[in-house]
Coordinates of N, CA, C and O in Angstrom, one line a residue:
E32 N -186.0 132.1 22.8 CA -186.9 131.2 22.1 C -187.9 132.0 21.3 O -188.3 131.6 20.2
L33 N -188.4 133.1 21.8 CA -189.3 133.9 21.1 C -188.7 134.5 19.8 O -189.3 134.5 18.8
A34 N -187.4 135.0 20.0 CA -186.7 135.5 18.8 C -186.6 134.5 17.7 O -186.8 134.7 16.5
R35 N -186.2 133.3 18.1 CA -186.1 132.2 17.2 C -187.4 131.9 16.5 O -187.5 131.7 15.3
A36 N -188.5 131.9 17.2 CA -189.8 131.6 16.6 C -190.2 132.8 15.7 O -190.7 132.5 14.6
C37 N -189.9 134.0 16.0 CA -190.2 135.1 15.1 C -189.4 134.9 13.8 O -190.0 135.1 12.7
A38 N -188.2 134.6 13.9 CA -187.3 134.4 12.7 C -187.9 133.3 11.8 O -188.0 133.4 10.6
E39 N -188.2 132.2 12.5 CA -188.7 131.0 11.8 C -190.0 131.2 11.1 O -190.3 130.7 10.0
H40 N -190.9 132.0 11.7 CA -192.2 132.2 11.2 C -192.4 133.5 10.4 O -193.5 133.8 9.9
G41 N -191.4 134.3 10.3 CA -191.4 135.5 9.5 C -192.2 136.6 10.3 O -192.8 137.5 9.7
W42 N -192.2 136.5 11.6 CA -192.9 137.5 12.4 C -191.9 138.7 12.7 O -190.8 138.5 12.9
Y43 N -192.5 139.9 12.8 CA -191.7 141.1 13.1 C -191.4 141.1 14.6 O -192.2 140.7 15.4
A44 N -190.3 141.8 14.8 CA -189.9 142.0 16.2 C -189.5 143.5 16.3 O -188.8 144.0 15.5
S45 N -189.9 144.1 17.4 CA -189.6 145.5 17.6 C -188.8 145.6 18.9 O -189.0 144.9 19.9
V46 N -187.9 146.6 18.9 CA -187.0 146.8 20.1 C -186.9 148.3 20.4 O -187.1 149.1 19.5
A47 N -186.7 148.5 21.7 CA -186.6 149.9 22.1 C -185.3 150.2 22.8 O -184.4 149.4 22.8
G48 N -185.2 151.4 23.5 CA -184.0 151.8 24.1 C -183.3 150.9 25.0 O -182.0 150.9 25.1
P49 N -183.9 150.0 25.8 CA -183.2 149.1 26.7 C -182.2 148.2 26.0 O -181.3 147.7 26.7
V50 N -182.3 148.0 24.7 CA -181.3 147.2 24.0 C -179.9 147.8 24.2 O -178.9 147.2 24.1
T51 N -179.9 149.1 24.5 CA -178.6 149.8 24.7 C -178.0 149.7 26.1 O -176.9 150.1 26.3
Y52 N -178.7 149.1 27.0 CA -178.3 149.0 28.4 C -177.3 147.9 28.5 O -177.5 146.8 27.9
S53 N -176.2 148.1 29.2 CA -175.1 147.1 29.3 C -175.6 145.8 29.9 O -175.0 144.7 29.6
S54 N -176.6 145.8 30.7 CA -177.1 144.6 31.3 C -178.0 143.7 30.4 O -178.5 142.6 30.8
N55 N -178.2 144.1 29.2 CA -179.2 143.4 28.3 C -178.5 142.6 27.2 O -178.9 142.5 26.1
D56 N -177.5 141.8 27.6 CA -176.8 140.9 26.7 C -177.7 139.9 26.1 O -177.7 139.5 24.9
A57 N -178.7 139.4 26.9 CA -179.6 138.3 26.4 C -180.5 138.9 25.4 O -180.8 138.2 24.4
L58 N -180.9 140.2 25.5 CA -181.8 140.8 24.5 C -181.0 141.0 23.2 O -181.5 140.7 22.1
R59 N -179.8 141.4 23.3 CA -178.9 141.6 22.1 C -178.7 140.3 21.4 O -178.7 140.2 20.2
A60 N -178.5 139.2 22.2 CA -178.3 137.9 21.6 C -179.5 137.4 20.9 O -179.5 136.8 19.8
A61 N -180.7 137.7 21.5 CA -181.9 137.3 20.8 C -182.1 138.1 19.5 O -182.5 137.5 18.5
L62 N -181.8 139.4 19.6 CA -182.0 140.2 18.4 C -181.1 139.8 17.2 O -181.4 140.0 16.1
A63 N -180.0 139.2 17.6 CA -179.1 138.7 16.5 C -179.7 137.6 15.7 O -179.3 137.4 14.5
L64 N -180.7 137.0 16.2 CA -181.5 135.9 15.5 C -182.5 136.5 14.5 O -183.0 135.8 13.7
I65 N -182.9 137.7 14.7 CA -183.9 138.4 13.9 C -183.3 138.9 12.6 O -182.4 139.8 12.7
P66 N -183.8 138.5 11.5 CA -183.3 139.1 10.2 C -183.6 140.6 10.1 O -184.6 141.0 10.6
D67 N -182.7 141.3 9.4 CA -182.9 142.7 9.3 C -184.3 143.1 8.8 O -184.9 144.1 9.2
E68 N -184.9 142.3 7.8 CA -186.2 142.6 7.2 C -187.3 142.4 8.2 O -188.5 142.7 7.9
L69 N -187.1 141.8 9.4 CA -188.2 141.6 10.3 C -188.0 142.5 11.6 O -188.8 142.4 12.5
L70 N -187.0 143.4 11.5 CA -186.7 144.2 12.7 C -187.4 145.6 12.6 O -187.4 146.2 11.5
L71 N -188.0 146.0 13.7 CA -188.6 147.3 13.9 C -188.0 148.0 15.1 O -187.5 147.3 16.0
V72 N -188.1 149.3 15.2 CA -187.6 150.0 16.4 C -188.7 150.9 16.9 O -189.5 151.5 16.1
E73 N -188.8 151.0 18.2 CA -189.9 151.8 18.8 C -189.3 152.6 20.0 O -188.1 152.4 20.4
T74 N -190.1 153.4 20.6 CA -189.6 154.2 21.7 C -190.0 153.7 23.1 O -189.2 153.9 24.1
D75 N -191.1 153.1 23.3 CA -191.7 152.8 24.6 C -191.9 154.1 25.4 O -192.0 154.0 26.6
A76 N -192.0 155.2 24.7 CA -192.2 156.5 25.4 C -193.5 156.4 26.3 O -194.5 155.8 25.9
P77 N -193.4 157.0 27.4 CA -192.4 157.9 27.9 C -191.4 157.2 28.8 O -190.6 157.8 29.5
Y78 N -191.3 155.9 28.7 CA -190.4 155.1 29.6 C -189.2 154.5 28.8 O -189.3 154.4 27.5
L79 N -188.2 154.1 29.5 CA -187.1 153.3 28.9 C -186.4 153.9 27.7 O -186.3 153.3 26.7
P80 N -185.8 155.1 27.9 CA -185.0 155.7 26.8 C -183.7 155.0 26.6 O -183.3 154.1 27.5
P81 N -183.0 155.3 25.5 CA -181.6 154.7 25.3 C -180.7 155.1 26.5 O -181.0 156.0 27.2
K82 N -179.6 154.3 26.6 CA -178.7 154.4 27.8 C -178.3 155.8 28.2 O -178.4 156.2 29.4
R83 N -177.9 156.6 27.3 CA -177.3 157.9 27.7 C -178.4 158.9 28.2 O -178.1 159.9 28.8
W84 N -179.7 158.5 27.9 CA -180.8 159.4 28.4 C -181.6 158.7 29.6 O -182.6 159.2 30.0
R85 N -181.0 157.6 30.1 CA -181.7 156.9 31.1 C -182.0 157.8 32.3 O -181.2 158.6 32.7
G86 N -183.2 157.6 32.9 CA -183.6 158.5 34.0 C -184.4 159.7 33.6 O -184.9 160.4 34.4
R87 N -184.5 159.9 32.3 CA -185.2 161.0 31.7 C -186.4 160.4 30.9 O -186.4 159.3 30.5
P88 N -187.4 161.2 30.6 CA -188.5 160.7 29.8 C -188.0 160.4 28.4 O -187.2 161.0 27.8
N89 N -188.6 159.3 27.9 CA -188.3 158.9 26.5 C -189.2 159.6 25.5 O -190.3 160.0 25.9
A90 N -188.8 159.8 24.3 CA -189.6 160.4 23.3 C -189.0 160.0 21.9 O -187.9 159.5 21.8
S91 N -189.8 160.2 20.9 CA -189.4 159.7 19.5 C -188.1 160.3 19.1 O -187.3 159.7 18.3
Y92 N -187.7 161.6 19.5 CA -186.5 162.2 19.0 C -185.3 161.5 19.6 O -184.2 161.7 19.1
L93 N -185.4 160.5 20.5 CA -184.3 159.8 21.0 C -184.1 158.5 20.3 O -183.1 157.7 20.5
L94 N -185.0 158.1 19.4 CA -184.9 156.9 18.6 C -183.6 156.7 17.9 O -183.1 155.6 17.7
G95 N -183.0 157.8 17.5 CA -181.7 157.8 16.8 C -180.6 157.1 17.6 O -179.8 156.3 17.0
D96 N -180.6 157.2 18.9 CA -179.6 156.5 19.7 C -179.7 155.0 19.6 O -178.7 154.3 19.5
T97 N -181.0 154.6 19.6 CA -181.2 153.1 19.5 C -180.9 152.6 18.1 O -180.2 151.6 18.0
V98 N -181.2 153.4 17.1 CA -180.9 153.0 15.7 C -179.4 152.9 15.5 O -178.9 152.0 14.9
R99 N -178.7 153.9 16.0 CA -177.2 153.9 15.8 C -176.6 152.7 16.6 O -175.7 152.1 16.0
F100 N -177.1 152.4 17.7 CA -176.6 151.3 18.5 C -176.8 150.0 17.7 O -175.9 149.2 17.6
L101 N -178.0 149.8 17.2 CA -178.3 148.6 16.5 C -177.5 148.5 15.2 O -177.1 147.4 14.8
A102 N -177.3 149.6 14.5 CA -176.5 149.6 13.3 C -175.1 149.1 13.6 O -174.6 148.2 12.9
E103 N -174.5 149.6 14.7 CA -173.2 149.1 15.1 C -173.2 147.6 15.4 O -172.3 146.8 15.0
Q104 N -174.2 147.2 16.2 CA -174.3 145.8 16.6 C -174.5 144.9 15.4 O -174.0 143.7 15.4
R105 N -175.2 145.3 14.4 CA -175.5 144.5 13.2 C -174.4 144.7 12.1 O -174.6 144.0 11.1
G106 N -173.4 145.5 12.3 CA -172.4 145.7 11.3 C -172.9 146.4 10.1 O -172.4 146.2 9.0
L107 N -173.8 147.3 10.3 CA -174.4 148.1 9.2 C -174.1 149.6 9.4 O -173.9 150.0 10.5
S108 N -174.2 150.3 8.3 CA -174.1 151.8 8.4 C -175.4 152.3 8.9 O -176.5 151.6 8.8
E109 N -175.4 153.4 9.5 CA -176.7 154.0 10.0 C -177.7 154.2 8.8 O -178.8 153.9 8.9
E110 N -177.1 154.6 7.7 CA -177.9 154.9 6.5 C -178.6 153.6 6.0 O -179.8 153.5 5.7
D111 N -177.8 152.5 6.0 CA -178.3 151.2 5.5 C -179.4 150.7 6.5 O -180.4 150.2 6.0
L112 N -179.2 150.8 7.8 CA -180.2 150.3 8.7 C -181.4 151.2 8.6 O -182.5 150.7 8.7
C113 N -181.3 152.5 8.5 CA -182.5 153.4 8.4 C -183.3 153.0 7.1 O -184.5 153.0 7.2
R114 N -182.6 152.7 6.0 CA -183.3 152.3 4.8 C -184.1 151.0 5.0 O -185.2 150.9 4.6
R115 N -183.4 150.1 5.7 CA -184.0 148.8 6.0 C -185.2 149.0 6.9 O -186.3 148.4 6.7
L116 N -185.1 149.8 8.0 CA -186.2 150.0 8.9 C -187.3 150.7 8.2 O -188.5 150.4 8.5
Q117 N -187.0 151.6 7.3 CA -188.1 152.3 6.6 C -188.9 151.3 5.7 O -190.1 151.3 5.7
A118 N -188.1 150.4 5.0 CA -188.8 149.4 4.2 C -189.7 148.5 5.0 O -190.8 148.1 4.6
T119 N -189.1 148.1 6.2 CA -189.9 147.2 7.0 C -191.1 147.9 7.6 O -192.2 147.3 7.6
T120 N -191.0 149.1 8.0 CA -192.1 149.9 8.5 C -193.2 150.0 7.5 O -194.4 149.9 7.8
E121 N -192.8 150.3 6.2 CA -193.8 150.4 5.2 C -194.4 149.1 4.9 O -195.6 149.1 4.5
A122 N -193.7 148.0 5.0 CA -194.3 146.7 4.7 C -195.3 146.4 5.8 O -196.4 145.8 5.5
V123 N -195.1 146.8 7.0 CA -196.0 146.6 8.1 C -197.2 147.5 8.1 O -198.4 147.1 8.2
Y124 N -196.9 148.8 7.9 CA -198.0 149.8 8.1 C -198.4 150.5 6.8 O -199.3 151.3 6.8
G125 N -197.8 150.2 5.7 CA -198.1 150.9 4.5 C -197.2 152.1 4.3 O -196.6 152.6 5.2
S126 N -197.1 152.5 3.0 CA -196.3 153.7 2.7 C -197.1 155.0 2.9 O -198.4 154.9 2.9
W127 N -196.5 156.1 3.0 CA -197.1 157.4 3.3 C -197.7 157.8 2.0 O -198.2 158.5 1.5

């Protein structure tokens, strides 16, 4: 319901490494409702790294695993999703 509300109202949604865990089907289904232009990615560091790093401390350098996973889930190339995420990040926080 929260994902639907975000999409309907144009609110941004951010996701971290746990989206890559096999037990998070509900989270992936919710994210499917979020338009690409409202999606952000975060680390939740030092906790909750992407699946292959589970049990280790999380850090920003592991963000690529989450982004690659999301690109595959959304049917986008990594490059296209990175461009979209950069544009969304700049829309939210401003450009460098």
